Each structure stands twice: as structure tokens, then as C-alpha cells.
Backbone as ProteinMPNN parsed JSONL, in Angstrom:
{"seq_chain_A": "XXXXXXXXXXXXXXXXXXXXXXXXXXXXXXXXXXXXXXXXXXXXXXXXXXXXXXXXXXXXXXXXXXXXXXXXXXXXXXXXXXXXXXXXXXXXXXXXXXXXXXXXXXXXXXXXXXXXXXXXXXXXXXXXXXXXXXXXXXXXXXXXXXXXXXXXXXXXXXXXXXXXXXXXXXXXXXXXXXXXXXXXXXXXXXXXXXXXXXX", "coords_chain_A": {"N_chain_A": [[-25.192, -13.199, 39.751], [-22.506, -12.439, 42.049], [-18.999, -11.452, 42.628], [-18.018, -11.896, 44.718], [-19.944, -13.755, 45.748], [-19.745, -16.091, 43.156], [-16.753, -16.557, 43.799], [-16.705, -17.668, 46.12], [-18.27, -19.872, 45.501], [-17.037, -21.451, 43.84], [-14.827, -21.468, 45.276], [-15.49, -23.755, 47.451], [-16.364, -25.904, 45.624], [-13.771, -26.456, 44.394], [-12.939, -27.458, 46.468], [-11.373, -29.679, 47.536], [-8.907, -29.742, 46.145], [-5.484, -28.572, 46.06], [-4.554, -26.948, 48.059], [-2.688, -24.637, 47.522], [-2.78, -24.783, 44.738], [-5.513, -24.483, 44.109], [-6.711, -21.715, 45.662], [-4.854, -20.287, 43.427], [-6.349, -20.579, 41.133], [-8.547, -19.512, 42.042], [-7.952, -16.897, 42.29], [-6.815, -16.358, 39.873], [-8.967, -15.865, 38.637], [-10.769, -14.111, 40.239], [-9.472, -11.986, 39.377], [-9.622, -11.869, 37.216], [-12.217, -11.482, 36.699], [-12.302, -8.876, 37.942], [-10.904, -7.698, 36.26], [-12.928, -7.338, 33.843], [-14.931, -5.467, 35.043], [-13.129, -3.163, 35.019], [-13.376, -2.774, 32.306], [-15.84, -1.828, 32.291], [-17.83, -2.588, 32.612], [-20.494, -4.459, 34.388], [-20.345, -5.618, 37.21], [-22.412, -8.497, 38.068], [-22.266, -8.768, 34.976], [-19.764, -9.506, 34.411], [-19.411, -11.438, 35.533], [-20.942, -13.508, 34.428], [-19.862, -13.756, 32.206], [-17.524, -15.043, 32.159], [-18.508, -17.637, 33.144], [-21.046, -20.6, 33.741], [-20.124, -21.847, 37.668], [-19.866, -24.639, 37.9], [-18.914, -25.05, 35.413], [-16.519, -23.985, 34.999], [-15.43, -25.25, 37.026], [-15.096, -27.533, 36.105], [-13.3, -27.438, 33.592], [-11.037, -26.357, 34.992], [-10.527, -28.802, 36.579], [-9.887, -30.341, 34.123], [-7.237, -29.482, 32.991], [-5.834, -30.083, 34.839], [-3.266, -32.505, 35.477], [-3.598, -35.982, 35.7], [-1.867, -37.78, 36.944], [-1.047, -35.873, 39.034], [-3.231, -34.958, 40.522], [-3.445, -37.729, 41.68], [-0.885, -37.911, 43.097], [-0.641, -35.848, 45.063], [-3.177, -36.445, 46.172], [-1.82, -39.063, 47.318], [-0.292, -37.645, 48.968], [-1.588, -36.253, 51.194], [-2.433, -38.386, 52.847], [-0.453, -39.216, 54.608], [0.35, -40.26, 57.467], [-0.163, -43.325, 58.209], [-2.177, -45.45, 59.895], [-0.923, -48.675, 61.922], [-3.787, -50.138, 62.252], [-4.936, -49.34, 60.18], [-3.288, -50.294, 58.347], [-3.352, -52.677, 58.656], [-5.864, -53.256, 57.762], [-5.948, -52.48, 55.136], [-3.898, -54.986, 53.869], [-5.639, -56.917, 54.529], [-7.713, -56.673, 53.1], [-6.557, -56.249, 50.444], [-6.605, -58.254, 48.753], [-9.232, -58.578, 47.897], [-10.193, -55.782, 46.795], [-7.878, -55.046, 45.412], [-8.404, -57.088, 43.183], [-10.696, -56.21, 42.235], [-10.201, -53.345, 41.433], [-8.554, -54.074, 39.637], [-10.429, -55.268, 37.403], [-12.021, -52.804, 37.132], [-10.202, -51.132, 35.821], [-9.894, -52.856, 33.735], [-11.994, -52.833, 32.066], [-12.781, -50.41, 31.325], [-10.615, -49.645, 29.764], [-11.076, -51.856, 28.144], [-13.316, -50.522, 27.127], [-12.577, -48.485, 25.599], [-11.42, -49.534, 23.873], [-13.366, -50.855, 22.15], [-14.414, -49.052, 21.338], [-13.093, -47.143, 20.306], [-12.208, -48.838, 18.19], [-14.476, -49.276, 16.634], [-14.514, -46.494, 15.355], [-12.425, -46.048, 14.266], [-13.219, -48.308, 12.039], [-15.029, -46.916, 11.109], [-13.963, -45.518, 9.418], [-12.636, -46.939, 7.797], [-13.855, -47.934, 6.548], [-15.174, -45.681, 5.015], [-12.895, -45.105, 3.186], [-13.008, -47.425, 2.054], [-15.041, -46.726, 0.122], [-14.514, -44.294, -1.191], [-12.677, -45.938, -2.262], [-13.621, -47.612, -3.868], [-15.001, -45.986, -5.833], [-13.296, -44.791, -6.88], [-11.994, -46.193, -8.164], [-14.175, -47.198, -9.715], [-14.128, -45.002, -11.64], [-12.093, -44.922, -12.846], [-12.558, -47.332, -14.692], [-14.07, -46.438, -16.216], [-12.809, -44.633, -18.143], [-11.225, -46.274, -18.914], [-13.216, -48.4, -20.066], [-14.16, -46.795, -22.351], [-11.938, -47.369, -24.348], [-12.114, -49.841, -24.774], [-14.64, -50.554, -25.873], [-16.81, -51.187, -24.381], [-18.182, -48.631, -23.405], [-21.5, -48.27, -22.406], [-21.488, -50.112, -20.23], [-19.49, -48.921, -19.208], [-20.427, -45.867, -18.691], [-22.335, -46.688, -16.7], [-21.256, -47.385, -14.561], [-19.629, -44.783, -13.911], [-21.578, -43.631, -13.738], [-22.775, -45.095, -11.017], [-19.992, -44.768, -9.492], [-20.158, -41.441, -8.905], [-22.44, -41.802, -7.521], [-21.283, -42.57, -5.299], [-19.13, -41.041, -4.8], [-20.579, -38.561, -3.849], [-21.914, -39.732, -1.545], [-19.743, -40.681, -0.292], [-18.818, -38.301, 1.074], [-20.793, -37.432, 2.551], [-20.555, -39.249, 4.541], [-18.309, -39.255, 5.419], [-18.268, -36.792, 6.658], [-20.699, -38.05, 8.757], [-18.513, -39.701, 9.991], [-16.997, -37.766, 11.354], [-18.284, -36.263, 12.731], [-18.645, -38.737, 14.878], [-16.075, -39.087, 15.608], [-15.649, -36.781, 16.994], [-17.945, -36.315, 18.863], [-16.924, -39.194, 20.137], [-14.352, -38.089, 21.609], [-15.261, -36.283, 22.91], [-17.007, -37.758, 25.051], [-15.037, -38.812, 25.528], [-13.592, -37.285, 27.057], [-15.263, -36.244, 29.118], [-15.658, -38.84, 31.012], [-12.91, -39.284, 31.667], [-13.062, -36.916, 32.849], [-15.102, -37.27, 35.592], [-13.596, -39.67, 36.539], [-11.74, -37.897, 37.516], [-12.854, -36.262, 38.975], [-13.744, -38.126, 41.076], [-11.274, -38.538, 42.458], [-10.95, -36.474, 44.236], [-11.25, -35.551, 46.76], [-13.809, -33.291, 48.043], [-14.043, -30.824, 50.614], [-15.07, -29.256, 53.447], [-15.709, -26.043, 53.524]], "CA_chain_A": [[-24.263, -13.626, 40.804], [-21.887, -11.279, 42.467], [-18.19, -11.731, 42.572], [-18.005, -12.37, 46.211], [-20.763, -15.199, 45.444], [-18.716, -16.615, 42.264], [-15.575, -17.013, 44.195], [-17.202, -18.673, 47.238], [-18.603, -21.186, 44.984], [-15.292, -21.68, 43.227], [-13.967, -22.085, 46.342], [-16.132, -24.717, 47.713], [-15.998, -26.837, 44.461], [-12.361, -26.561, 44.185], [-12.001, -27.593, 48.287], [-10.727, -31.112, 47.309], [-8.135, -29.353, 45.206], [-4.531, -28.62, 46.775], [-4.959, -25.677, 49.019], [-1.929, -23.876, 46.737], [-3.282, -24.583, 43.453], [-7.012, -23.878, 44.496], [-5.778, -20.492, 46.155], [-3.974, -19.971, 42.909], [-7.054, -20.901, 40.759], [-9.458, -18.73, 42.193], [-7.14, -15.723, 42.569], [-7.085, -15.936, 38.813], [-10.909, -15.883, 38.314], [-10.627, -13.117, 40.843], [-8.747, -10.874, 38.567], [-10.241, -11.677, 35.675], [-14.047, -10.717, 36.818], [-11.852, -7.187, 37.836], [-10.428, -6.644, 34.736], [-13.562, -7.191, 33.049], [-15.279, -4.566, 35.665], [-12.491, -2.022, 34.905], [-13.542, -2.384, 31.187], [-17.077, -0.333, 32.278], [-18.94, -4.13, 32.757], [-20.948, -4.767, 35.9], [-20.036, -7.104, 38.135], [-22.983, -9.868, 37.588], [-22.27, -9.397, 33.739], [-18.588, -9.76, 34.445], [-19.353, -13.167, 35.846], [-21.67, -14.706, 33.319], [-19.231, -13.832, 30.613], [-16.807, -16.003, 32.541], [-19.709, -18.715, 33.088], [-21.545, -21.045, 35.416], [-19.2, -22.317, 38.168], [-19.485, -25.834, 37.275], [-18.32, -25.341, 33.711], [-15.226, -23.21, 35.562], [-14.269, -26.472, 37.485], [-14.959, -28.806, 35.108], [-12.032, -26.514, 33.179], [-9.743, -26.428, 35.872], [-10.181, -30.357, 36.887], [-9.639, -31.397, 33.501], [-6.391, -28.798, 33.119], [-4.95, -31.011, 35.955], [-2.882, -34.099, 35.135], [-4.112, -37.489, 36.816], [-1.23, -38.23, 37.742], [-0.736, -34.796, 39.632], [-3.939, -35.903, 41.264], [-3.147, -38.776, 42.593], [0.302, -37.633, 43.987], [-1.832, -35.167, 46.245], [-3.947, -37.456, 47.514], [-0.87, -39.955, 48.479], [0.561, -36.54, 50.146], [-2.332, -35.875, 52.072], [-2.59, -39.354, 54.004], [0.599, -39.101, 55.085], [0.33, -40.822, 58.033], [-1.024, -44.431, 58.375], [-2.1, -46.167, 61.488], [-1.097, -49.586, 62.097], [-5.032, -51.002, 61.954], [-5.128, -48.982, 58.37], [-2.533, -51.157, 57.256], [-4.085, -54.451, 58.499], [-6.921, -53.307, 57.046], [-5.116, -52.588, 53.905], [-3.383, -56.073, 53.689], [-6.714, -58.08, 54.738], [-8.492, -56.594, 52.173], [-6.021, -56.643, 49.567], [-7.582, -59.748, 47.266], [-10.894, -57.547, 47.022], [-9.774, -54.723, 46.386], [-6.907, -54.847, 44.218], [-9.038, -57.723, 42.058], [-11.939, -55.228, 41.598], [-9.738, -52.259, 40.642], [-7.848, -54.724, 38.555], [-11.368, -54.74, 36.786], [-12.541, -51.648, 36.847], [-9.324, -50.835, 34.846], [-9.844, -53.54, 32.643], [-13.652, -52.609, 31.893], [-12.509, -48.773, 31.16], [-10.014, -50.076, 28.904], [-12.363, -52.271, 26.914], [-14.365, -49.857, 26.135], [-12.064, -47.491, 24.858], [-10.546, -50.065, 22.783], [-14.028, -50.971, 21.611], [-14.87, -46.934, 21.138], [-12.259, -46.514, 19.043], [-11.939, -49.589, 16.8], [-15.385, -48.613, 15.868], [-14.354, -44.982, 14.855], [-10.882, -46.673, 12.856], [-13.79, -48.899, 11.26], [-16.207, -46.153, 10.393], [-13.052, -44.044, 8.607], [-11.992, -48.383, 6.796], [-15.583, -48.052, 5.805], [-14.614, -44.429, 4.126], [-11.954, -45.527, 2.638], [-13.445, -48.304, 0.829], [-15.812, -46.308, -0.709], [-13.328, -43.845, -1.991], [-11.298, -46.006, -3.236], [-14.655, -48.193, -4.957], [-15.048, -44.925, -6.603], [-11.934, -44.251, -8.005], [-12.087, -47.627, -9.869], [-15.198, -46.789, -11.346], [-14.204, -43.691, -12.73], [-10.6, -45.536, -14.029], [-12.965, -48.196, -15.472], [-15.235, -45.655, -17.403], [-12.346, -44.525, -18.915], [-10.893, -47.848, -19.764], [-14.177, -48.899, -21.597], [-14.154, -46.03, -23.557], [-11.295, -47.798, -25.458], [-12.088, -51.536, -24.917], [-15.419, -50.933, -26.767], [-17.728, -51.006, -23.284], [-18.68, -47.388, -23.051], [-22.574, -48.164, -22.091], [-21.654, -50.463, -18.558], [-18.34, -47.896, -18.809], [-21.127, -45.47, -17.779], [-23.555, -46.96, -15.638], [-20.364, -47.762, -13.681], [-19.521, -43.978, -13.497], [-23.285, -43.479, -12.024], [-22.475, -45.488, -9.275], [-19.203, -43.721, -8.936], [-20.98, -40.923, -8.545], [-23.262, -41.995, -5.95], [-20.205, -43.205, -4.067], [-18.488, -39.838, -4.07], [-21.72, -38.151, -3.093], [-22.344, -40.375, -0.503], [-18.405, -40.667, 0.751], [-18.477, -36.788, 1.421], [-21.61, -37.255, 3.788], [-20.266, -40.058, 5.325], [-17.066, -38.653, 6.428], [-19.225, -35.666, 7.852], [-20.37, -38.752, 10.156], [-17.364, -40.338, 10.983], [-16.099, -36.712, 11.94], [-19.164, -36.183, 14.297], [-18.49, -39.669, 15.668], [-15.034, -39.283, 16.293], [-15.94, -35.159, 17.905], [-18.181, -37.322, 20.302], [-15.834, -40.1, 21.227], [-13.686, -37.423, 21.97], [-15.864, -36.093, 24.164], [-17.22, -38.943, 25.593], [-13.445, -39.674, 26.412], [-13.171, -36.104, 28.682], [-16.389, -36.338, 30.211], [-15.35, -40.293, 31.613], [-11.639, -39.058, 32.16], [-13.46, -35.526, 34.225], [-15.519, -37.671, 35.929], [-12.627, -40.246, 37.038], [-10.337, -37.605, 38.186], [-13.426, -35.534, 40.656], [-13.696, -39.163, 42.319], [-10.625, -38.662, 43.516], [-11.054, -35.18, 44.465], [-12.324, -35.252, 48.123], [-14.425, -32.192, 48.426], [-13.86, -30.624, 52.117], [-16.286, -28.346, 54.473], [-15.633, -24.367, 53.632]], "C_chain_A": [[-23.133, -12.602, 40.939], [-20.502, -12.007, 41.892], [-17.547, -12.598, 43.545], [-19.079, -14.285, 45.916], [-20.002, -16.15, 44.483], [-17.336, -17.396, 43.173], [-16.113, -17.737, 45.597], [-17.716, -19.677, 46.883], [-17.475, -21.834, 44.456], [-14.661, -22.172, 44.335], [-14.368, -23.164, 47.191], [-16.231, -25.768, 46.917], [-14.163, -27.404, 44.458], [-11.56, -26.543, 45.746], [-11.107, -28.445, 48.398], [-9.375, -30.867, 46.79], [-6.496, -29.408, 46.266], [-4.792, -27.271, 47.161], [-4.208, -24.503, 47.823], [-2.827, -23.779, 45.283], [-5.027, -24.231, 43.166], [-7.394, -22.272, 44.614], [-5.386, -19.804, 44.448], [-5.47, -19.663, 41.609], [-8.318, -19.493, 40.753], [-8.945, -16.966, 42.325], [-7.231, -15.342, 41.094], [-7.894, -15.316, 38.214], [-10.703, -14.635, 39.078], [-10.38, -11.512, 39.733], [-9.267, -10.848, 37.606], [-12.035, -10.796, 35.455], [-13.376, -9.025, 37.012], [-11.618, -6.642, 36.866], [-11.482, -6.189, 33.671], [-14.421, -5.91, 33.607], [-14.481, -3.095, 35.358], [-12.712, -1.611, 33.262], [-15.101, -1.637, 30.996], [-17.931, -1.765, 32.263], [-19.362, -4.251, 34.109], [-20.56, -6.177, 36.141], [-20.711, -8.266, 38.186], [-22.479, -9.897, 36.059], [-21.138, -9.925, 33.745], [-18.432, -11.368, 34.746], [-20.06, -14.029, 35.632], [-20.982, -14.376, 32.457], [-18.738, -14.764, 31.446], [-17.318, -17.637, 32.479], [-19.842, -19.172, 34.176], [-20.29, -21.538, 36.176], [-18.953, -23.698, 37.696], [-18.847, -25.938, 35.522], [-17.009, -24.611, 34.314], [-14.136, -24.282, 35.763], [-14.253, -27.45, 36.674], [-13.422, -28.578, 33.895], [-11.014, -27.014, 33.809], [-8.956, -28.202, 35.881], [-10.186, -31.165, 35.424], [-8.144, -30.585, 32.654], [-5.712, -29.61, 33.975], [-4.205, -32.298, 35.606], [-3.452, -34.848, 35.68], [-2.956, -37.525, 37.614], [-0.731, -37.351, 39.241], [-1.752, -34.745, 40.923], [-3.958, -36.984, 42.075], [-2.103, -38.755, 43.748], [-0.347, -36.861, 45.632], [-2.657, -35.74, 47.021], [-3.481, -38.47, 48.111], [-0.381, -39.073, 49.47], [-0.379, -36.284, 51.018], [-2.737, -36.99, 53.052], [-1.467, -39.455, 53.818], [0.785, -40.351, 56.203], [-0.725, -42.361, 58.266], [-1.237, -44.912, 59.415], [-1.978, -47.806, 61.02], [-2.507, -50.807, 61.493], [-5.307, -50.287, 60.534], [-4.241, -49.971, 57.589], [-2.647, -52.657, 57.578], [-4.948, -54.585, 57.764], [-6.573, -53.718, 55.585], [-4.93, -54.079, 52.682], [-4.566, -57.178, 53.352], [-7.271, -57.941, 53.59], [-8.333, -56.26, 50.63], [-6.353, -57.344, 48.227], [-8.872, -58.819, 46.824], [-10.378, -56.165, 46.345], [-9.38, -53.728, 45.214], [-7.804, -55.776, 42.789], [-10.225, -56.826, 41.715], [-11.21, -53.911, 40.926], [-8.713, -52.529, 39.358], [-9.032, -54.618, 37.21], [-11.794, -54.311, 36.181], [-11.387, -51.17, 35.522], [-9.526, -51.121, 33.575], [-11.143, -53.196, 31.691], [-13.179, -51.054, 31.288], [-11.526, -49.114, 29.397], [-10.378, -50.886, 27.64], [-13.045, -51.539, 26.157], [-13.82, -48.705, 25.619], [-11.851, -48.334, 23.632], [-11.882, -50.638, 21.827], [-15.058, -49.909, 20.695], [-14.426, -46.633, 20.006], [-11.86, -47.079, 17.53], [-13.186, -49.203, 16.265], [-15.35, -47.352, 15.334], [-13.297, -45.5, 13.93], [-12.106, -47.587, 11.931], [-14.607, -48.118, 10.473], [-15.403, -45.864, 9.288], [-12.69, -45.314, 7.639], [-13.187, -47.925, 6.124], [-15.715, -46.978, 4.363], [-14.223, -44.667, 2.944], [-12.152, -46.46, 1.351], [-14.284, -48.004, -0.221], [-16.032, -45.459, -1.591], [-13.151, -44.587, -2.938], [-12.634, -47.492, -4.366], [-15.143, -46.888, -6.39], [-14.254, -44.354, -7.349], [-11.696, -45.918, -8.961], [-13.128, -47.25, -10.356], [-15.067, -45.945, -12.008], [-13.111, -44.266, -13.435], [-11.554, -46.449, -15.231], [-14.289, -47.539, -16.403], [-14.099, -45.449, -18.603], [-11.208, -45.39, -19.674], [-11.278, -48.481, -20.471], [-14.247, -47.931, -22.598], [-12.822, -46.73, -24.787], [-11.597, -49.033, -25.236], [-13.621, -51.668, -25.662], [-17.108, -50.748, -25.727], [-18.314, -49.442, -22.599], [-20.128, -47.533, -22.319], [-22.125, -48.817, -20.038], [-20.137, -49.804, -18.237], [-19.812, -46.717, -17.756], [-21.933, -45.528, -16.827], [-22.285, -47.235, -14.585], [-19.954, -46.153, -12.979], [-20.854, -43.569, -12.759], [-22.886, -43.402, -11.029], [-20.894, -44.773, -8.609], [-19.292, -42.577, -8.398], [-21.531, -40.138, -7.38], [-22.422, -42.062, -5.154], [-19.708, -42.132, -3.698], [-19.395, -39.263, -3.297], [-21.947, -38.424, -1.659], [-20.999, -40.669, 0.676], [-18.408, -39.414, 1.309], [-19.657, -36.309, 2.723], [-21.574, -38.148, 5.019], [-18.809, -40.009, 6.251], [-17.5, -37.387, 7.2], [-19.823, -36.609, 9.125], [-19.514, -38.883, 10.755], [-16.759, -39.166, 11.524], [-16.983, -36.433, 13.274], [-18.979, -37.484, 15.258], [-17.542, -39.541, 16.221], [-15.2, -37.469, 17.288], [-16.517, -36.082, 19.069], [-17.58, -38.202, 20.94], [-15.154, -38.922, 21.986], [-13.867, -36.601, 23.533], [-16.354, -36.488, 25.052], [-16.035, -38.964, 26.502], [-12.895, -38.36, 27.683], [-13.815, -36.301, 29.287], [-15.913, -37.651, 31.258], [-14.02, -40.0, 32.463], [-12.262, -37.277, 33.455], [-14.057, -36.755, 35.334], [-14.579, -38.747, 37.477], [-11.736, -39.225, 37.811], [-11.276, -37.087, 39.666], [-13.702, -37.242, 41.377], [-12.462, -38.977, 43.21], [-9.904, -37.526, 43.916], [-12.002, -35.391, 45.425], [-12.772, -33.892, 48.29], [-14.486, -32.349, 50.123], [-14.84, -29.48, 52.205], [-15.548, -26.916, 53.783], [-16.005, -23.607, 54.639]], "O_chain_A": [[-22.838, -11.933, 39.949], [-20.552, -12.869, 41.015], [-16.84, -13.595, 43.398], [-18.757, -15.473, 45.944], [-19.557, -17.14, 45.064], [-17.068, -18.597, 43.134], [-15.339, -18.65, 45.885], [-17.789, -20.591, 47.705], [-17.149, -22.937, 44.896], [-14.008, -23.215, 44.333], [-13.403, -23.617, 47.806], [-16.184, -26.823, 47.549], [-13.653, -28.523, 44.513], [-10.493, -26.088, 46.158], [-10.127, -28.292, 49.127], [-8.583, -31.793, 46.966], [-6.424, -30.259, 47.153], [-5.323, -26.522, 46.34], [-4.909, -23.643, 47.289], [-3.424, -22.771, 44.903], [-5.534, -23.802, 42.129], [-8.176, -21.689, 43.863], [-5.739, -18.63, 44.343], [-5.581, -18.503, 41.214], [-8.761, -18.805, 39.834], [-9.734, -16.027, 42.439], [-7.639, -14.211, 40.834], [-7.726, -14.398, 37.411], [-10.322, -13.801, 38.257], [-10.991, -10.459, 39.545], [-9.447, -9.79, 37.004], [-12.635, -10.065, 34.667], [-13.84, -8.085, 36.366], [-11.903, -5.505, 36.49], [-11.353, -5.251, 32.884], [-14.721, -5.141, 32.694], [-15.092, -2.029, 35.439], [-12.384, -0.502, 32.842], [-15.502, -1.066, 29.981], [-18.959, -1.635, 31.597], [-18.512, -4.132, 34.991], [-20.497, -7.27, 35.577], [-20.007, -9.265, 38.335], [-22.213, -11.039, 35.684], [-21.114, -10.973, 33.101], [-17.625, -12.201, 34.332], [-20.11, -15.111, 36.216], [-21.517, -14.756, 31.416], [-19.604, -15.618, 31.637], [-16.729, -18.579, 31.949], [-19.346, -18.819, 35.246], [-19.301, -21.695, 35.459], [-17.895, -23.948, 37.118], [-18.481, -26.874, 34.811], [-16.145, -25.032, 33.544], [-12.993, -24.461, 35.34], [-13.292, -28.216, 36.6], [-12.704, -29.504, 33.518], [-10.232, -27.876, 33.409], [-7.872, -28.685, 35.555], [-10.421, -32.373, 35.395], [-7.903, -31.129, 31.576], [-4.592, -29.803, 33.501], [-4.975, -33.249, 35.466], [-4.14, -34.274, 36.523], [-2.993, -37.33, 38.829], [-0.228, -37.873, 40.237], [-1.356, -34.556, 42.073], [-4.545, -37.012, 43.157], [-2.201, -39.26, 44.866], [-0.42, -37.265, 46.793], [-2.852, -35.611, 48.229], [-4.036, -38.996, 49.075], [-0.069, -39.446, 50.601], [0.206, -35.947, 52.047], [-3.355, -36.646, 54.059], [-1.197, -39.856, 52.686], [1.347, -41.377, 55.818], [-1.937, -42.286, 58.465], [-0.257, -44.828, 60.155], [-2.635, -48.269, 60.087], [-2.427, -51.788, 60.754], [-6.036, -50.926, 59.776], [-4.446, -50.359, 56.439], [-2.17, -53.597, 56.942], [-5.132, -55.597, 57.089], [-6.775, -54.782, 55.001], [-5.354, -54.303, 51.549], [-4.599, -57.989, 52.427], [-7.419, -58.953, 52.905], [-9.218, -56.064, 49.797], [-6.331, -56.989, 47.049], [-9.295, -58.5, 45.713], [-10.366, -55.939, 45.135], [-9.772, -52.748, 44.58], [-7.866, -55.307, 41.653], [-10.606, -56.956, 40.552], [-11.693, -53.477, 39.88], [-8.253, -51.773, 38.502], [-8.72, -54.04, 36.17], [-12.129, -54.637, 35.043], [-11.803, -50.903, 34.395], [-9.472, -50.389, 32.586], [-11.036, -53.402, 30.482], [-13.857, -50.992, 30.262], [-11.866, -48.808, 28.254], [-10.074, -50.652, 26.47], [-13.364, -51.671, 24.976], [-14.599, -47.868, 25.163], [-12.074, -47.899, 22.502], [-11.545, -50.916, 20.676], [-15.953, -49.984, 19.854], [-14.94, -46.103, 19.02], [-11.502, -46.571, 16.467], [-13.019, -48.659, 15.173], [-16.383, -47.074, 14.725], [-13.452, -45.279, 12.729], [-11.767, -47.501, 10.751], [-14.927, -48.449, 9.331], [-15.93, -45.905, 8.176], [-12.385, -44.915, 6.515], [-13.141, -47.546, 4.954], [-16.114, -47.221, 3.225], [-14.844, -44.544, 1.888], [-11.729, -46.378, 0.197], [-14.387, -48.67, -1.251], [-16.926, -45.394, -2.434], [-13.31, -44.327, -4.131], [-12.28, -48.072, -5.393], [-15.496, -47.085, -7.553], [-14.442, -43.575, -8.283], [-11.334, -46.343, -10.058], [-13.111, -46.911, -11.539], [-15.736, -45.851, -13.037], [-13.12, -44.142, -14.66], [-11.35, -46.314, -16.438], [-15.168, -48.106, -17.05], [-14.263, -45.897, -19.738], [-10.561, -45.171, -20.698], [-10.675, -49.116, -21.336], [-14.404, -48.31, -23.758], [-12.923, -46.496, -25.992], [-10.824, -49.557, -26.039], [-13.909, -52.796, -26.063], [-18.182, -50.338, -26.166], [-18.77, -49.293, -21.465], [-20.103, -46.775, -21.35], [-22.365, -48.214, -18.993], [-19.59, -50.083, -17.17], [-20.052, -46.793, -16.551], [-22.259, -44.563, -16.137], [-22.763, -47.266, -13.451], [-19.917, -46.074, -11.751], [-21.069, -43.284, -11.581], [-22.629, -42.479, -10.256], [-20.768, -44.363, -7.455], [-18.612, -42.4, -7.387], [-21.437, -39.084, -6.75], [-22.701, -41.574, -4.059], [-19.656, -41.898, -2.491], [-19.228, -39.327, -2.079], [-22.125, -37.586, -0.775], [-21.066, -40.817, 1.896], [-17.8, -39.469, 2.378], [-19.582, -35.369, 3.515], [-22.181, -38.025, 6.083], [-18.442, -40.525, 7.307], [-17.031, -37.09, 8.299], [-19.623, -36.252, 10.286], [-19.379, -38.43, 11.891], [-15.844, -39.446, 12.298], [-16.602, -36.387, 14.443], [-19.171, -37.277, 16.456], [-17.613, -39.768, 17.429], [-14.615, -37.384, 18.368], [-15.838, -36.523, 19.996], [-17.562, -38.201, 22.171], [-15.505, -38.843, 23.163], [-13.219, -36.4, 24.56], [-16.332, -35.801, 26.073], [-15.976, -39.081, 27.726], [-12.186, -38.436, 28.686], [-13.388, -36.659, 30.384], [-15.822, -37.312, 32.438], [-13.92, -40.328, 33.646], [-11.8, -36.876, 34.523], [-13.125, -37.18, 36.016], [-14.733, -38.687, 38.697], [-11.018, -39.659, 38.712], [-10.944, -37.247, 40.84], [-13.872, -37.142, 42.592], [-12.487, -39.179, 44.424], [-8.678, -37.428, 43.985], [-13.217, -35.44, 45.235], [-11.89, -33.199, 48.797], [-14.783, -33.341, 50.787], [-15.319, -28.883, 51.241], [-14.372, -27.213, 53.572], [-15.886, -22.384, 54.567]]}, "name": "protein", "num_of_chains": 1, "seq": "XXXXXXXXXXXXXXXXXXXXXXXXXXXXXXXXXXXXXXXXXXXXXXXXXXXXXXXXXXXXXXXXXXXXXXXXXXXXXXXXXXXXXXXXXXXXXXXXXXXXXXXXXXXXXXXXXXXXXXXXXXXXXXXXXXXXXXXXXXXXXXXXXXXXXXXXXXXXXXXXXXXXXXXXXXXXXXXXXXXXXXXXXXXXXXXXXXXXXXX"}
């Protein structure tokens, strides 16, 4: 892909955007495929180091606040007509009770996302700290006379560390995926309300 091609896709993705910060966006990318050209790089390699366009905007549009988003798209209907705001009013009860909802539904499932990731790491925790009593209580039977279920107790201590050190290697990949989970849902949410326009 050329440069000329690159930035015409860029610029068609990023139509919805605010004309300024779009403009501003691609002007960057612009410069950057040059600079890499002035370092003795051809111009298609210059713009697969950079990468595909959709991984560009997916960048940009999740670089953007929401709320910065939203402001933009109250500034751009500016003007209301009369029958927009009957409409508005009439349809009010649906509307607002479905995006009341949708909110609530988004919100659930974070809060159900995440207590399961705080439960995986309780889960951890307990199996730590089952492990650090068995090793106190090995060396507690060594003087109370219980050395034999002193050791079979360190065994399972053991096992527990063993097994805590591969189990927090889960809960770390679980919580890397929520994580990501939680941009992809939050990218997703913001290009809805990113009207893509004609080029």
C-alpha cells in the first residue's frame, strides 16, 4: 500500500471524527511514513511498519475520551427542528427506558467480570496463606513430638506453593483479558457513536 492509499483510508475511517482532529491525525501518519522514507525505507515498507489501517484507528478512537466524543456529536446537531423535538419528547419513555438498560446491562457485566477476577486473586490468597500454615505447623511439630503428620503437612505445603505460582500465572492471564475485553467493548461503544461520512 502506497502512502497516498494509506492516508485515503485513514481518512475515510476517521470521517466521523472532528474534521480538526482527523486533519490533525492523519497529518501525523503523514509525516511519520516520510520520516521513515527519508531513513532509505520504501514507501510500501514505510507503511506496514506503521500497520494495517484498522489497527491505526482502532489507536486513535481509543486515544479519544468518551466524553470528548459525545460533546462533538452534541456540537454537530446544532440545530433542532421543532418535529425533532416532538419526536424527541413522544418517544422519550422508550428510549430513555432502553438506554436506561443498556447501561445497566454493561454495568452488570463489568461488575460480574471483575468480581470474578477479585475472586480468582481470594482464591490465591487462600492458598498462600494455607501454605504458610503448613510450613509454621511442620515446624511446630518438630517440638510438640508430631514430626511424621508435621511432614506430610509440609508435602501438601508444597503442592500448594507449586500450584499457587501457576495459578497466579492464570489469574494474571485472566485479568490481561478482562482488560482487554474491557477496550475492545469500550472501542466498540465509542465507533457507534462515530458517524462515518462520504469522502
Amino acid at each position: 500500500m502506497t502512502k497516498q492509499e494509506f492516508l485515503y483510508q485513514l481518512k475515510k475511517k476517521l470521517s466521523g471524527l472532528p474534521k480538526s482532529e482527523a486533519e490533525e491525525c492523519i497529518a501525523f501518519y503523514g509525516e511519520m511514513v516520510d520520516d521513515r522514507i527519508e531513513e532509505g525505507i520504501s514507501e510500501e515498507e514505510a507503511v506496514s511498519i506503521i500497520g494495517p489501517v484498522e489497527k491505526v484507528v482502532a489507536e486513535i478512537i481509543s486515544s479519544i475520551p468518551f466524553s470528548k466524543i459525545c460533546k462533538d456529536r452534541i456540537k454537530a446537531k446544532k440545530k433542532i427542528n421543532a418535529w425533532e423535538i416532538v419526536l424527541i419528547v413522544l418517544g422519550s419513555p422508550i428510549w430513555l427506558s432502553l438506554a436506561v438498560s443498556i447501561i445497566a446491562v454493561i454495568i452488570s457485566f463489568y461488575a460480574v467480570l471483575w468480581s470474578l477476577i477479585i475472586s480468582l486473586y481470594a482464591v490465591f490468597a487462600s492458598i498462600i496463606g494455607c501454605a504458610i500454615g503448613g510450613v509454621l505447623y511442620f515446624f511446630l511439630s518438630l517440638f510438640i513430638g508430631k514430626s511424621f503428620s508435621g511432614f506430610a503437612v509440609l508435602g501438601v505445603s508444597i503442592f500448594l506453593i507449586g500450584f499457587a505460582m501457576m495459578f497466579f500465572i492464570a489469574c494474571k492471564e485472566a485479568t490481561k483479558g478482562s482488560l482487554l475485553l474491557t477496550k475492545k467493548i469500550a472501542l466498540v461503544i465509542k465507533k457507534s457513536f462515530i458517524k462515518k461520512e462520504e469522502v
